[in-house]
Structure formats: C-alpha cells, structure tokens
Amino acid sequence: EGKGWPAGWHGVHLHAVGKCEGPGFTSAGAHVNHADSPSPHGLLNAAGGPDLGDLQNVYAAADGSVHAEVYAANPGQSLNGVSFLVHANRDDHVSQPIGGAGPRIACGVFG
C-alpha cells in the first residue's frame, strides 16, 4: 500500500541495508544480491539475472495511491533488516545497474 506517489509506473527493489535516511535514501545501500556470485539486475535479463533485490513494477493511480503485491525472486531469503525502495520511474528489468528506475522516492524497512 502506498499514497502520495507520482502517478504512473515505479520500480521497486529490495536493498541490503535496513536504513531509510535522506536525502535520497542512499543509506539503504545497494540491491540484495547473491553473496557467492552476484547476478546482474533485471527480471528479464537473459545474461544471468535477476539479482535478489529485483521486484516487479507497481502502478500509482492518478490520486497517488498504490495497491500492489510483489514477490521476491528468492522466496527463501530473510527480509529482516532489508529495505524496500520505490523509484521515480519504471524499471525496464534489463538495463544496468537499476533498469533506468531513477531516483529513490520512498523507503521502508522490514523488521
């Protein structure tokens, strides 16, 4: 659930650090990824993706509300201490490093 987002599609990702400090939420670090052999970004990346932080795009209605359900590529991973980042643009699920998703506009931490 979300509200106050810009209307349209937004990329969402899991990030490795459970911190949402501004500006830009850079405290959340990079995507959660495979520790032994990092994978490239992108749910549609045929060159070895997705990384563990890749999630589906979500749509914000004209009033800025969002009602979406997403799932992680590795359902066995723990989300404790992981952050959930929303980006300004949609993720094309291929381009590196973040699919052209743009700036981080919202952040939350899983407890």
C-alpha positions as a printed Julia matrix, in Angstrom:
111×3 Matrix{Float64}:
  0.0     0.0     0.0
  1.22    3.48   -0.76
 -0.04    7.02   -1.08
  1.31   10.31   -2.29
  3.38    8.76   -5.1
  3.63   10.37   -8.53
  1.1     8.76  -10.9
  2.42    6.0   -13.17
  4.76    3.01  -13.01
  7.56    2.72  -10.43
 10.42    0.3    -9.99
 10.7    -1.28   -6.55
 13.69   -3.14   -5.18
 14.98   -4.79   -2.02
 18.13   -3.12   -0.7
 20.69   -4.69    1.62
 20.74   -2.13    4.44
 17.72   -1.51    6.64
 18.11    2.27    6.84
 15.97    4.95    5.22
 17.87    8.16    5.9
 17.67   11.08    3.5
 18.37   12.67    1.25
 17.74   10.11   -1.44
 17.73    7.1     0.91
 21.31    6.23   -0.07
 21.7     4.75    3.44
 19.78    1.7     2.15
 22.84    0.64    0.14
 22.71   -1.48   -2.99
 20.36   -4.3    -4.01
 20.24   -7.51   -2.06
 22.27   -9.88   -4.23
 23.74  -13.38   -4.3
 26.72  -13.42   -1.9
 28.69  -16.12   -3.73
 28.1   -14.96   -7.28
 26.34  -11.6    -7.77
 23.8   -11.59  -10.59
 23.11   -8.68  -12.91
 19.99   -6.6   -12.43
 16.78   -7.43  -14.23
 13.87   -9.82  -14.07
 14.07  -10.0   -17.89
 17.88  -10.11  -18.08
 18.83  -13.24  -20.01
 22.5   -12.66  -19.14
 22.23  -14.11  -15.65
 19.59  -12.01  -13.87
 17.7   -11.41  -11.77
 19.52  -10.26   -8.67
 17.79  -10.97   -5.35
 16.64   -7.35   -4.98
 14.62   -7.27   -8.2
 10.87   -6.89   -7.76
  8.03   -6.15  -10.16
  7.0    -2.61  -11.12
  3.98   -1.16   -9.33
  1.45    1.38  -10.6
  0.34    4.52   -8.77
 -3.14    5.79   -9.69
 -3.82    9.42  -10.62
 -4.53   10.19   -6.93
 -1.09    8.79   -5.94
 -2.48    5.66   -4.3
 -0.87    2.26   -4.77
 -2.34   -1.18   -4.07
  0.12   -3.85   -5.18
  1.53   -7.23   -4.32
  5.1    -8.14   -5.3
  7.23  -11.22   -4.78
 10.97  -11.8    -4.41
 12.98  -13.93   -6.84
 14.28  -15.98   -3.88
 11.34  -16.66   -1.56
 13.62  -18.31    1.0
 15.6   -15.17    1.79
 15.04  -13.4     5.11
 13.75   -9.85    4.83
 14.74   -8.94    8.38
 16.75   -5.71    8.26
 16.24   -5.27    4.5
 14.82   -2.1     2.98
 12.17   -1.71    0.28
 12.88    1.16   -2.15
 10.49    2.84   -4.55
 11.96    4.61   -7.58
 10.62    7.57   -9.56
 10.39    5.65  -12.87
  9.53    2.17  -14.05
 12.25   -0.47  -14.18
 12.89   -1.89  -17.66
 14.29   -5.06  -15.98
 17.3    -5.2   -18.3
 19.44   -2.02  -18.14
 22.27   -1.88  -15.63
 22.52   -1.11  -12.83
 18.85   -0.38  -11.89
 16.84   -0.62  -15.09
 16.54    3.13  -15.59
 14.31    3.37  -12.5
 15.74    6.73  -11.49
 15.89    8.41   -8.09
 14.67    6.78   -4.89
 11.41    8.4    -3.77
 10.2     6.22   -0.87
 11.75    3.74    1.53
 10.66    1.31    4.23
 12.46   -1.22    6.44
 11.37   -4.78    7.18
 11.62   -5.54   10.91
